[in-house]
Short mmCIF file of C-alpha atoms in Angstrom, two decimals:
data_model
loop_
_atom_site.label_atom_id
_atom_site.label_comp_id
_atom_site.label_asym_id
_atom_site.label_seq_id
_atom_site.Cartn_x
_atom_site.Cartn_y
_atom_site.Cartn_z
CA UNK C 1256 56.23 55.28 -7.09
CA UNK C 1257 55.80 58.69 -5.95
CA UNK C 1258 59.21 59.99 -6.07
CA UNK C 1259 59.30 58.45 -9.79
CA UNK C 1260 56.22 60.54 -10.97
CA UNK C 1261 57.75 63.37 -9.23
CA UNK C 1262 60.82 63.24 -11.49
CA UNK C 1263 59.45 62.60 -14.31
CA UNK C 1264 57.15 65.24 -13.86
CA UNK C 1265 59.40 67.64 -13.40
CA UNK C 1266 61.55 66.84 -16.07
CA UNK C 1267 59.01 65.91 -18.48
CA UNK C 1268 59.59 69.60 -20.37
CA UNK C 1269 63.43 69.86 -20.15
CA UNK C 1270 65.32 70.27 -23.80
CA UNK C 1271 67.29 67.95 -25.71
CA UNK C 1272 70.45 69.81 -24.24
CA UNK C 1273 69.51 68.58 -20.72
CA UNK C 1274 69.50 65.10 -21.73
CA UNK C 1275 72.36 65.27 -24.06
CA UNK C 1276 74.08 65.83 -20.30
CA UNK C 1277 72.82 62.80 -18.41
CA UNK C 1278 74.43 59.55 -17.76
CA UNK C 1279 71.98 56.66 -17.09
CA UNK C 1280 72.96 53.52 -15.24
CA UNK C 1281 72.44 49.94 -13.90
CA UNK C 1282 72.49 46.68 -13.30
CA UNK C 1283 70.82 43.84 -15.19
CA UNK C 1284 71.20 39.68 -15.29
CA UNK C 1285 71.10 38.32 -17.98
CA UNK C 1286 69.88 34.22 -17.83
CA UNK C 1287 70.55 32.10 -20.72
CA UNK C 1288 67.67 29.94 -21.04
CA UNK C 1289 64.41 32.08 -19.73
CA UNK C 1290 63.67 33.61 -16.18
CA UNK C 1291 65.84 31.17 -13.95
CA UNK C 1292 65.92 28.41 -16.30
CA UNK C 1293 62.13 28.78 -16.10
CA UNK C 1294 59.85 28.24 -19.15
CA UNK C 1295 55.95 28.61 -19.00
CA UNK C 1296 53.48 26.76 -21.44
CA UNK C 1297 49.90 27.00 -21.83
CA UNK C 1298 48.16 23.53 -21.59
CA UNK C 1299 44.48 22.32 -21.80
CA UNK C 1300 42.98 21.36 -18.75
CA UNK C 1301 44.19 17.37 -19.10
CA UNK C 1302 46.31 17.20 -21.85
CA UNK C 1303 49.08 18.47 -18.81
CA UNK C 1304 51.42 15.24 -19.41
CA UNK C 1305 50.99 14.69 -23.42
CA UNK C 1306 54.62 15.28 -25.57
CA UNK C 1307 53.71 18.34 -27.30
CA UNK C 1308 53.40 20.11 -23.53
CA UNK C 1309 56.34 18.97 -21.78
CA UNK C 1310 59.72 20.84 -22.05
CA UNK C 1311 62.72 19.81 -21.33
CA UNK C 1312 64.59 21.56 -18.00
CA UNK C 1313 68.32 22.73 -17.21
CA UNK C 1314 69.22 21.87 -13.70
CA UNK C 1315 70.22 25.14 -11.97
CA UNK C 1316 68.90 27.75 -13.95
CA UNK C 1317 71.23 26.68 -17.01
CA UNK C 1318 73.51 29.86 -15.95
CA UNK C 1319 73.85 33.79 -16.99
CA UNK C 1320 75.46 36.46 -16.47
CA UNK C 1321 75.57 39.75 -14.26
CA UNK C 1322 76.26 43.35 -15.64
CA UNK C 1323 76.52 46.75 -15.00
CA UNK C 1324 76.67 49.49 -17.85
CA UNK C 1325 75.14 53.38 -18.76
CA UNK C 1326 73.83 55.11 -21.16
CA UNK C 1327 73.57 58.65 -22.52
CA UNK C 1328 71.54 60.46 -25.34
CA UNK C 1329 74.44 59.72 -27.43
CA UNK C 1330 75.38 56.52 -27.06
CA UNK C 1331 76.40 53.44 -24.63
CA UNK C 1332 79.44 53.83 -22.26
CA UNK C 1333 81.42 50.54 -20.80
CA UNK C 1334 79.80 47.49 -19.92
CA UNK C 1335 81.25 45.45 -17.25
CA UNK C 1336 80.56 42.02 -16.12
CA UNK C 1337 79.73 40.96 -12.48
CA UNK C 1338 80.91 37.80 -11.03
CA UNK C 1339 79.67 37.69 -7.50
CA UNK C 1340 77.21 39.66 -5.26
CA UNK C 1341 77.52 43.38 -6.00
CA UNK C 1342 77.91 45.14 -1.94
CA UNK C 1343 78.55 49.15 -2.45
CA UNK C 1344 82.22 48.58 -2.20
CA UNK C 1345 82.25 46.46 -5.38
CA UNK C 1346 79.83 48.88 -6.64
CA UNK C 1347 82.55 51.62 -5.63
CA UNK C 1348 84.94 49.55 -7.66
CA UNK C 1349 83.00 49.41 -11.06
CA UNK C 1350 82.46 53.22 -10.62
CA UNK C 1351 86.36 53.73 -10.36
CA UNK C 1352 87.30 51.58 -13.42
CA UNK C 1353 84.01 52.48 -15.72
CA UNK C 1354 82.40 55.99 -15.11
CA UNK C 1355 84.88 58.24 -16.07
CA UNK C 1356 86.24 56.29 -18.56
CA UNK C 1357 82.17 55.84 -20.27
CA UNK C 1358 81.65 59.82 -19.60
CA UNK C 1359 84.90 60.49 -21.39
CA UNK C 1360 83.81 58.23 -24.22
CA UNK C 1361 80.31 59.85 -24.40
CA UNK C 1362 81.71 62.86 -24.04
CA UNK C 1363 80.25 64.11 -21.39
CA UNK C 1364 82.93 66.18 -19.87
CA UNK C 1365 82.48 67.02 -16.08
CA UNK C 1366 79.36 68.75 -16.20
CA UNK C 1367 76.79 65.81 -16.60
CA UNK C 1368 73.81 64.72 -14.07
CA UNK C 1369 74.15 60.86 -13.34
CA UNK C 1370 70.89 58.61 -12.87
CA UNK C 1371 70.92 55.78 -11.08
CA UNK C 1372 68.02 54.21 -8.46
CA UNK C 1373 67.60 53.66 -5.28
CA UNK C 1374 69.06 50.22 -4.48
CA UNK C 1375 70.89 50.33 -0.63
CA UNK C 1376 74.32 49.77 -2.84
CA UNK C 1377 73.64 52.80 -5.26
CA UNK C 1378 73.17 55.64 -2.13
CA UNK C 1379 75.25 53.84 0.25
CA UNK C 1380 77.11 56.75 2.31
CA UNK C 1381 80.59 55.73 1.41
CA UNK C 1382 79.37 55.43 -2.57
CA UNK C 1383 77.84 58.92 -1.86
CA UNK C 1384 81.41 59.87 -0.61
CA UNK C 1385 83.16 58.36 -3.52
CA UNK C 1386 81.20 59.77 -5.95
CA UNK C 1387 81.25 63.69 -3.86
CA UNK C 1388 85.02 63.35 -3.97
CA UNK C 1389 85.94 62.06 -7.66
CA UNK C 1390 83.79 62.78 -9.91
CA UNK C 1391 82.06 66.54 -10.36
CA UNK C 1392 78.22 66.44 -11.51
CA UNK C 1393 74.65 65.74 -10.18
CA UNK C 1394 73.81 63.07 -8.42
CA UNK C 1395 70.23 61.97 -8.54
CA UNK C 1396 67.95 59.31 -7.69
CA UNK C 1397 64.16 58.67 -8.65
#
């Protein structure tokens, strides 16, 4: 929490033209019916089991579906779907077919800052690596 009032601290101040240069980015799932196939209702204290307070349920979370995507000041870049657990090396993978095409797009050239958090697959040292040794801009985390 810390580090996240830091940043935005210190870039609370900075000019359109410093955010017209950074790429934002994440993941996201998205589930079809509610959190997990989850719905909440509000019942009276013993009316728990009358019709109008029962709902019907989707065995296993009635599905969804995993993506990645980013962001700019100017618009959205590429938005890729997920289809198992994302590990830094598939992470590494999206990066390779997605960022420089969606900076491109967004034209961003190759001076932009790109934003991403702290999850282990986002600062992994080999995604670190990748991202020293293909793509030129600043990398930071909140």
């Amino acid at each position: 929490m810390q580090k996240r009032l830091d940043f935005a601290n210190e870039h609370v101040n900075k000019p359109p033209q410093f955010w017209e240069k950074v790429l934002f980015s994440d993941e996201s799932k998205f589930c079809i019916f509610g959190i997990k196939g989850r719905k909440l209702v509000w019942r009276k204290q013993g009316r728990t089991l009358e019709k109008e307070n029962l709902k019907p349920t989707v065995k296993h979370g009635g599905g969804g579906v995993m993506v990645w995507g980013c962001m700019a000041a100017n618009g959205v870049g590429r938005l890729t779907f997920i289809d198992s657990i994302l590990i830094h090396m598939g992470y590494i993978n999206i990066l390779k077919e997605n960022l420089k095409q969606s900076t491109q797009d967004l034209n961003l050239g190759d001076d932009f800052w790109f934003q991403q958090d702290n999850d282990p697959k986002h600062i992994a040292h080999n995604v670190k690596l990748w991202l020293l040794y293909n793509i030129k801009f600043q990398l930071r985390s909140p």
